[in-house]
Amino acid sequence: DSKTLDRLGWAMEMVLSRSLDSAQMPQEDNFLGKLSRMAGIGRGEAQTTTKAMVPMLDFINHRTGACPRFSYDPRDDTFSVASERAYMKGEQVYITYGEKNNDDLLSLYGFLEEDNPADIYQLSDLLQWLVLACEHPRCGDQTAREARSNKLEEMGLLSKLMQGTVSRSDNFSPDLLEALRAFVATPEEISKGAFSSRVSQDNEQAVLDILKAHCIALLAIKIENPTSQDPVEELILRFRLAKRKVLKELFYKGVFSA
């Protein structure tokens, strides 16, 4: 029923946001163990990792770069946290909640980091922009671009395009580059059918030119200032500005040349 689903959703959120991973703890087939496996679906977590709910641990705030030492002692079933450095009296002690982008930090914990090194920009509107607005000569007119989109779907690459991201660590996600190489490919390049790596100098430059044009279009969108002193609106503005900064840094790094 709806109440059961609400309680399950709450429990899942608690596991995702309030638990830590341990490879030292034995896996158990209890309620937390089941939730751990459910929460790990699609997140690439090793099956040998167990999630543990440790009372009071989540009272310690997160900071990227903090390196506390977590340990579990199976002899008395206890966890301990040791600082990685000396702290001054009264100085706040931090742990890390893991390498999380601002989407995860905001949805799970309600805060974000202005210069989060793990932050990403989801290019969720790229497909629509490619079909309706892209003017690169390799892509042709709108009818040709729609045909290219259909071809991507036949090749099983459309979802990779739609889930493409920009990150501070990798610039453009490998799946995004693969899908775009196929999108701009000539009939000869399509016949070879390998797009996980560079196809040709011209193909790669076309991909980067398209990404550059799309990023410029995204940065040209005006971000409106909050209309009130509502802290939620202020947080949304900070989130959008932090995301925009991820895009801007691509131009500083000069990544648009093949």
mmCIF file of C-alpha atoms in Angstrom:
data_model
loop_
_atom_site.group_PDB
_atom_site.id
_atom_site.type_symbol
_atom_site.label_atom_id
_atom_site.label_comp_id
_atom_site.label_asym_id
_atom_site.label_seq_id
_atom_site.Cartn_x
_atom_site.Cartn_y
_atom_site.Cartn_z
ATOM 1 C CA ASP A 1 0.000 0.000 0.000
ATOM 2 C CA SER A 2 1.000 3.683 -0.169
ATOM 3 C CA LYS A 3 2.101 3.836 3.480
ATOM 4 C CA THR A 4 4.370 0.836 3.010
ATOM 5 C CA LEU A 5 5.892 2.371 -0.133
ATOM 6 C CA ASP A 6 6.430 5.670 1.705
ATOM 7 C CA ARG A 7 8.196 3.872 4.547
ATOM 8 C CA LEU A 8 10.317 1.894 2.087
ATOM 9 C CA GLY A 9 11.253 5.107 0.269
ATOM 10 C CA TRP A 10 12.221 6.739 3.567
ATOM 11 C CA ALA A 11 14.314 3.712 4.528
ATOM 12 C CA MET A 12 16.084 3.720 1.154
ATOM 13 C CA GLU A 13 16.882 7.415 1.532
ATOM 14 C CA MET A 14 18.339 6.769 4.982
ATOM 15 C CA VAL A 15 20.559 3.980 3.640
ATOM 16 C CA LEU A 16 21.756 6.095 0.722
ATOM 17 C CA SER A 17 22.465 9.195 2.811
ATOM 18 C CA ARG A 18 23.311 7.933 6.299
ATOM 19 C CA SER A 19 25.233 4.698 5.867
ATOM 20 C CA LEU A 20 28.852 3.900 5.176
ATOM 21 C CA ASP A 21 30.377 1.046 3.197
ATOM 22 C CA SER A 22 32.510 -1.615 4.818
ATOM 23 C CA ALA A 23 34.249 -4.561 3.208
ATOM 24 C CA GLN A 24 35.176 -5.873 6.674
ATOM 25 C CA MET A 25 31.680 -6.542 7.980
ATOM 26 C CA PRO A 26 30.049 -9.881 7.190
ATOM 27 C CA GLN A 27 27.101 -9.658 4.831
ATOM 28 C CA GLU A 28 23.835 -10.351 6.575
ATOM 29 C CA ASP A 29 20.433 -11.240 5.178
ATOM 30 C CA ASN A 30 18.594 -8.883 7.519
ATOM 31 C CA PHE A 31 16.491 -5.820 6.658
ATOM 32 C CA LEU A 32 19.498 -3.486 6.388
ATOM 33 C CA GLY A 33 21.310 -6.031 4.259
ATOM 34 C CA LYS A 34 18.378 -6.195 1.835
ATOM 35 C CA LEU A 35 18.161 -2.396 1.688
ATOM 36 C CA SER A 36 21.923 -2.229 1.113
ATOM 37 C CA ARG A 37 21.666 -4.437 -1.938
ATOM 38 C CA MET A 38 18.668 -2.485 -3.227
ATOM 39 C CA ALA A 39 20.416 0.842 -2.692
ATOM 40 C CA GLY A 40 23.488 -0.395 -4.535
ATOM 41 C CA ILE A 41 21.626 -1.271 -7.724
ATOM 42 C CA GLY A 42 23.105 0.615 -10.676
ATOM 43 C CA ARG A 43 25.791 2.308 -8.585
ATOM 44 C CA GLY A 44 28.643 -0.045 -9.342
ATOM 45 C CA GLU A 45 29.107 -1.092 -5.737
ATOM 46 C CA ALA A 46 30.949 -4.323 -5.105
ATOM 47 C CA GLN A 47 28.768 -7.155 -3.890
ATOM 48 C CA THR A 48 31.262 -7.798 -1.091
ATOM 49 C CA THR A 49 30.563 -4.370 0.412
ATOM 50 C CA THR A 50 28.126 -4.089 3.305
ATOM 51 C CA LYS A 51 26.387 -0.895 4.349
ATOM 52 C CA ALA A 52 26.359 -0.012 8.024
ATOM 53 C CA MET A 53 24.229 2.500 9.897
ATOM 54 C CA VAL A 54 26.446 4.003 12.603
ATOM 55 C CA PRO A 55 24.586 6.178 15.144
ATOM 56 C CA MET A 56 25.915 9.760 15.452
ATOM 57 C CA LEU A 57 28.436 9.385 12.616
ATOM 58 C CA ASP A 58 26.320 11.449 10.214
ATOM 59 C CA PHE A 59 26.395 14.334 12.704
ATOM 60 C CA ILE A 60 29.919 15.050 11.426
ATOM 61 C CA ASN A 61 29.814 17.403 8.450
ATOM 62 C CA HIS A 62 31.192 16.688 4.979
ATOM 63 C CA ARG A 63 34.116 18.369 3.263
ATOM 64 C CA THR A 64 35.715 17.249 0.028
ATOM 65 C CA GLY A 65 39.317 16.229 0.645
ATOM 66 C CA ALA A 66 38.810 15.122 4.227
ATOM 67 C CA CYS A 67 40.504 11.766 4.772
ATOM 68 C CA PRO A 68 39.332 10.241 8.052
ATOM 69 C CA ARG A 69 40.226 6.642 8.783
ATOM 70 C CA PHE A 70 37.212 4.416 9.348
ATOM 71 C CA SER A 71 37.785 1.008 10.853
ATOM 72 C CA TYR A 72 35.623 -1.861 12.037
ATOM 73 C CA ASP A 73 36.651 -4.252 14.797
ATOM 74 C CA PRO A 74 34.798 -7.589 14.392
ATOM 75 C CA ARG A 75 35.910 -8.705 17.861
ATOM 76 C CA ASP A 76 33.568 -6.310 19.620
ATOM 77 C CA ASP A 77 31.470 -5.214 16.621
ATOM 78 C CA THR A 78 32.475 -1.546 16.831
ATOM 79 C CA PHE A 79 33.354 1.208 14.382
ATOM 80 C CA SER A 80 35.936 3.902 15.028
ATOM 81 C CA VAL A 81 36.800 7.128 13.223
ATOM 82 C CA ALA A 82 40.298 8.612 13.447
ATOM 83 C CA SER A 83 41.285 12.038 12.192
ATOM 84 C CA GLU A 84 43.844 12.281 9.410
ATOM 85 C CA ARG A 85 45.460 15.350 10.971
ATOM 86 C CA ALA A 86 45.687 17.393 14.154
ATOM 87 C CA TYR A 87 42.866 19.848 14.856
ATOM 88 C CA MET A 88 42.982 23.049 16.878
ATOM 89 C CA LYS A 89 40.749 23.336 19.926
ATOM 90 C CA GLY A 90 37.301 24.413 18.777
ATOM 91 C CA GLU A 91 38.019 23.684 15.099
ATOM 92 C CA GLN A 92 35.315 21.752 13.274
ATOM 93 C CA VAL A 93 36.172 18.161 12.373
ATOM 94 C CA TYR A 94 35.069 16.900 8.964
ATOM 95 C CA ILE A 95 34.585 13.571 7.271
ATOM 96 C CA THR A 96 33.722 12.881 3.651
ATOM 97 C CA TYR A 97 30.398 11.443 2.536
ATOM 98 C CA GLY A 98 32.134 10.126 -0.562
ATOM 99 C CA GLU A 99 32.917 11.537 -3.995
ATOM 100 C CA LYS A 100 29.513 13.041 -4.719
ATOM 101 C CA ASN A 101 28.489 15.664 -7.244
ATOM 102 C CA ASN A 102 26.271 18.568 -6.248
ATOM 103 C CA ASP A 103 23.155 16.777 -7.516
ATOM 104 C CA ASP A 104 23.734 14.011 -4.959
ATOM 105 C CA LEU A 105 24.781 16.364 -2.164
ATOM 106 C CA LEU A 106 21.722 18.538 -2.646
ATOM 107 C CA SER A 107 19.185 15.739 -3.033
ATOM 108 C CA LEU A 108 20.543 13.600 -0.196
ATOM 109 C CA TYR A 109 21.839 16.180 2.286
ATOM 110 C CA GLY A 110 20.404 19.565 1.316
ATOM 111 C CA PHE A 111 23.667 21.417 0.655
ATOM 112 C CA LEU A 112 26.224 21.852 -2.134
ATOM 113 C CA GLU A 113 29.892 22.758 -2.559
ATOM 114 C CA GLU A 114 30.692 25.782 -4.709
ATOM 115 C CA ASP A 115 33.845 24.279 -6.282
ATOM 116 C CA ASN A 116 33.060 20.605 -5.904
ATOM 117 C CA PRO A 117 35.747 18.664 -7.842
ATOM 118 C CA ALA A 118 33.281 15.811 -8.368
ATOM 119 C CA ASP A 119 30.555 18.024 -9.816
ATOM 120 C CA ILE A 120 29.068 17.306 -13.247
ATOM 121 C CA TYR A 121 26.826 19.005 -15.780
ATOM 122 C CA GLN A 122 24.140 16.779 -17.275
ATOM 123 C CA LEU A 123 23.654 17.608 -20.963
ATOM 124 C CA SER A 124 20.013 16.570 -20.831
ATOM 125 C CA ASP A 125 18.882 18.890 -23.650
ATOM 126 C CA LEU A 126 21.645 17.966 -26.088
ATOM 127 C CA LEU A 127 19.549 15.640 -28.280
ATOM 128 C CA GLN A 128 16.779 18.204 -28.747
ATOM 129 C CA TRP A 129 19.356 20.907 -29.549
ATOM 130 C CA LEU A 130 21.104 18.620 -32.057
ATOM 131 C CA VAL A 131 17.907 17.946 -33.967
ATOM 132 C CA LEU A 132 16.424 21.440 -33.842
ATOM 133 C CA ALA A 133 19.339 23.858 -33.701
ATOM 134 C CA CYS A 134 22.691 22.309 -34.601
ATOM 135 C CA GLU A 135 24.190 23.939 -37.694
ATOM 136 C CA HIS A 136 27.352 21.885 -38.131
ATOM 137 C CA PRO A 137 27.804 20.933 -41.816
ATOM 138 C CA ARG A 138 28.371 17.262 -40.974
ATOM 139 C CA CYS A 139 24.854 17.022 -39.525
ATOM 140 C CA GLY A 140 22.845 18.304 -42.494
ATOM 141 C CA ASP A 141 19.370 19.832 -42.315
ATOM 142 C CA GLN A 142 16.729 19.000 -39.720
ATOM 143 C CA THR A 143 15.438 16.016 -41.687
ATOM 144 C CA ALA A 144 18.959 14.613 -41.874
ATOM 145 C CA ARG A 145 19.526 15.270 -38.186
ATOM 146 C CA GLU A 146 16.309 13.418 -37.311
ATOM 147 C CA ALA A 147 17.524 10.493 -39.429
ATOM 148 C CA ARG A 148 20.845 10.542 -37.577
ATOM 149 C CA SER A 149 18.979 10.460 -34.270
ATOM 150 C CA ASN A 150 16.981 7.428 -35.435
ATOM 151 C CA LYS A 151 20.216 5.753 -36.525
ATOM 152 C CA LEU A 152 21.669 6.277 -33.064
ATOM 153 C CA GLU A 153 18.645 4.530 -31.583
ATOM 154 C CA GLU A 154 19.114 1.591 -33.948
ATOM 155 C CA MET A 155 22.759 1.371 -32.865
ATOM 156 C CA GLY A 156 21.824 1.439 -29.166
ATOM 157 C CA LEU A 157 23.664 4.716 -28.612
ATOM 158 C CA LEU A 158 20.777 7.136 -28.106
ATOM 159 C CA SER A 159 20.645 6.636 -24.339
ATOM 160 C CA LYS A 160 24.377 7.320 -24.111
ATOM 161 C CA LEU A 161 23.835 10.651 -25.835
ATOM 162 C CA MET A 162 20.896 11.553 -23.604
ATOM 163 C CA GLN A 163 22.873 10.703 -20.447
ATOM 164 C CA GLY A 164 26.020 12.541 -21.490
ATOM 165 C CA THR A 165 27.821 14.609 -18.880
ATOM 166 C CA VAL A 166 30.571 17.164 -18.457
ATOM 167 C CA SER A 167 32.840 16.660 -15.459
ATOM 168 C CA ARG A 168 35.846 18.408 -13.980
ATOM 169 C CA SER A 169 37.879 15.203 -14.034
ATOM 170 C CA ASP A 170 37.115 13.757 -17.509
ATOM 171 C CA ASN A 171 35.683 16.790 -19.349
ATOM 172 C CA PHE A 172 33.233 14.814 -21.533
ATOM 173 C CA SER A 173 31.947 11.373 -20.580
ATOM 174 C CA PRO A 174 33.243 8.559 -22.847
ATOM 175 C CA ASP A 175 29.688 7.416 -23.670
ATOM 176 C CA LEU A 176 28.793 10.927 -24.821
ATOM 177 C CA LEU A 177 31.807 11.100 -27.149
ATOM 178 C CA GLU A 178 31.009 7.650 -28.530
ATOM 179 C CA ALA A 179 27.426 8.618 -29.345
ATOM 180 C CA LEU A 180 28.392 11.938 -30.923
ATOM 181 C CA ARG A 181 31.076 10.311 -33.092
ATOM 182 C CA ALA A 182 28.336 8.074 -34.466
ATOM 183 C CA PHE A 183 25.909 10.983 -34.838
ATOM 184 C CA VAL A 184 28.269 12.984 -37.079
ATOM 185 C CA ALA A 185 29.714 9.965 -38.890
ATOM 186 C CA THR A 186 29.861 9.701 -42.646
ATOM 187 C CA PRO A 187 28.446 6.563 -44.352
ATOM 188 C CA GLU A 188 32.009 5.236 -44.640
ATOM 189 C CA GLU A 189 32.659 5.790 -40.926
ATOM 190 C CA ILE A 190 29.315 4.183 -40.056
ATOM 191 C CA SER A 191 30.284 1.082 -42.046
ATOM 192 C CA LYS A 192 33.337 0.589 -39.814
ATOM 193 C CA GLY A 193 31.078 0.677 -36.756
ATOM 194 C CA ALA A 194 33.612 1.477 -34.018
ATOM 195 C CA PHE A 195 33.050 4.726 -32.115
ATOM 196 C CA SER A 196 34.374 4.092 -28.610
ATOM 197 C CA SER A 197 37.647 5.753 -29.634
ATOM 198 C CA ARG A 198 38.655 8.440 -32.128
ATOM 199 C CA VAL A 199 37.396 7.701 -35.638
ATOM 200 C CA SER A 200 39.298 10.379 -37.532
ATOM 201 C CA GLN A 201 40.685 13.854 -36.970
ATOM 202 C CA ASP A 202 37.792 15.429 -38.852
ATOM 203 C CA ASN A 203 35.159 13.407 -37.013
ATOM 204 C CA GLU A 204 36.647 14.203 -33.612
ATOM 205 C CA GLN A 205 36.887 17.913 -34.362
ATOM 206 C CA ALA A 206 33.261 17.928 -35.494
ATOM 207 C CA VAL A 207 32.241 16.357 -32.174
ATOM 208 C CA LEU A 208 34.165 18.981 -30.208
ATOM 209 C CA ASP A 209 32.836 21.826 -32.362
ATOM 210 C CA ILE A 210 29.281 20.659 -31.680
ATOM 211 C CA LEU A 211 29.911 20.391 -27.955
ATOM 212 C CA LYS A 212 31.457 23.845 -27.927
ATOM 213 C CA ALA A 213 28.454 25.356 -29.732
ATOM 214 C CA HIS A 214 26.051 23.642 -27.331
ATOM 215 C CA CYS A 215 27.985 24.832 -24.273
ATOM 216 C CA ILE A 216 27.962 28.388 -25.626
ATOM 217 C CA ALA A 217 24.197 28.138 -26.085
ATOM 218 C CA LEU A 218 23.761 26.885 -22.523
ATOM 219 C CA LEU A 219 25.935 29.650 -21.081
ATOM 220 C CA ALA A 220 23.918 32.243 -22.997
ATOM 221 C CA ILE A 221 20.765 31.311 -21.051
ATOM 222 C CA LYS A 222 20.136 33.998 -18.472
ATOM 223 C CA ILE A 223 19.846 32.937 -14.854
ATOM 224 C CA GLU A 224 17.256 34.999 -13.040
ATOM 225 C CA ASN A 225 18.026 36.275 -9.546
ATOM 226 C CA PRO A 226 15.673 35.208 -6.739
ATOM 227 C CA THR A 227 12.556 37.342 -6.401
ATOM 228 C CA SER A 228 12.553 37.024 -2.611
ATOM 229 C CA GLN A 229 14.777 36.191 0.337
ATOM 230 C CA ASP A 230 13.536 32.589 0.251
ATOM 231 C CA PRO A 231 16.540 30.396 1.211
ATOM 232 C CA VAL A 232 15.346 27.684 -1.183
ATOM 233 C CA GLU A 233 15.506 30.113 -4.107
ATOM 234 C CA GLU A 234 18.965 31.213 -2.979
ATOM 235 C CA LEU A 235 20.090 27.574 -2.896
ATOM 236 C CA ILE A 236 18.691 26.956 -6.379
ATOM 237 C CA LEU A 237 20.610 29.989 -7.675
ATOM 238 C CA ARG A 238 23.854 28.770 -6.090
ATOM 239 C CA PHE A 239 23.265 25.324 -7.607
ATOM 240 C CA ARG A 240 22.769 26.757 -11.097
ATOM 241 C CA LEU A 241 25.817 29.002 -10.823
ATOM 242 C CA ALA A 242 27.961 26.079 -9.640
ATOM 243 C CA LYS A 243 26.787 24.024 -12.634
ATOM 244 C CA ARG A 244 27.507 26.872 -15.023
ATOM 245 C CA LYS A 245 31.039 27.089 -13.640
ATOM 246 C CA VAL A 246 31.658 23.460 -14.679
ATOM 247 C CA LEU A 247 30.876 24.462 -18.271
ATOM 248 C CA LYS A 248 32.935 27.656 -18.170
ATOM 249 C CA GLU A 249 36.016 25.758 -17.044
ATOM 250 C CA LEU A 250 35.971 23.773 -20.303
ATOM 251 C CA PHE A 251 36.907 26.958 -22.152
ATOM 252 C CA TYR A 252 39.709 27.763 -19.697
ATOM 253 C CA LYS A 253 41.158 24.289 -20.216
ATOM 254 C CA GLY A 254 41.031 24.504 -24.010
ATOM 255 C CA VAL A 255 39.423 21.104 -24.573
ATOM 256 C CA PHE A 256 37.715 21.925 -27.879
ATOM 257 C CA SER A 257 40.629 21.142 -30.153
ATOM 258 C CA ALA A 258 41.233 17.640 -31.483
#
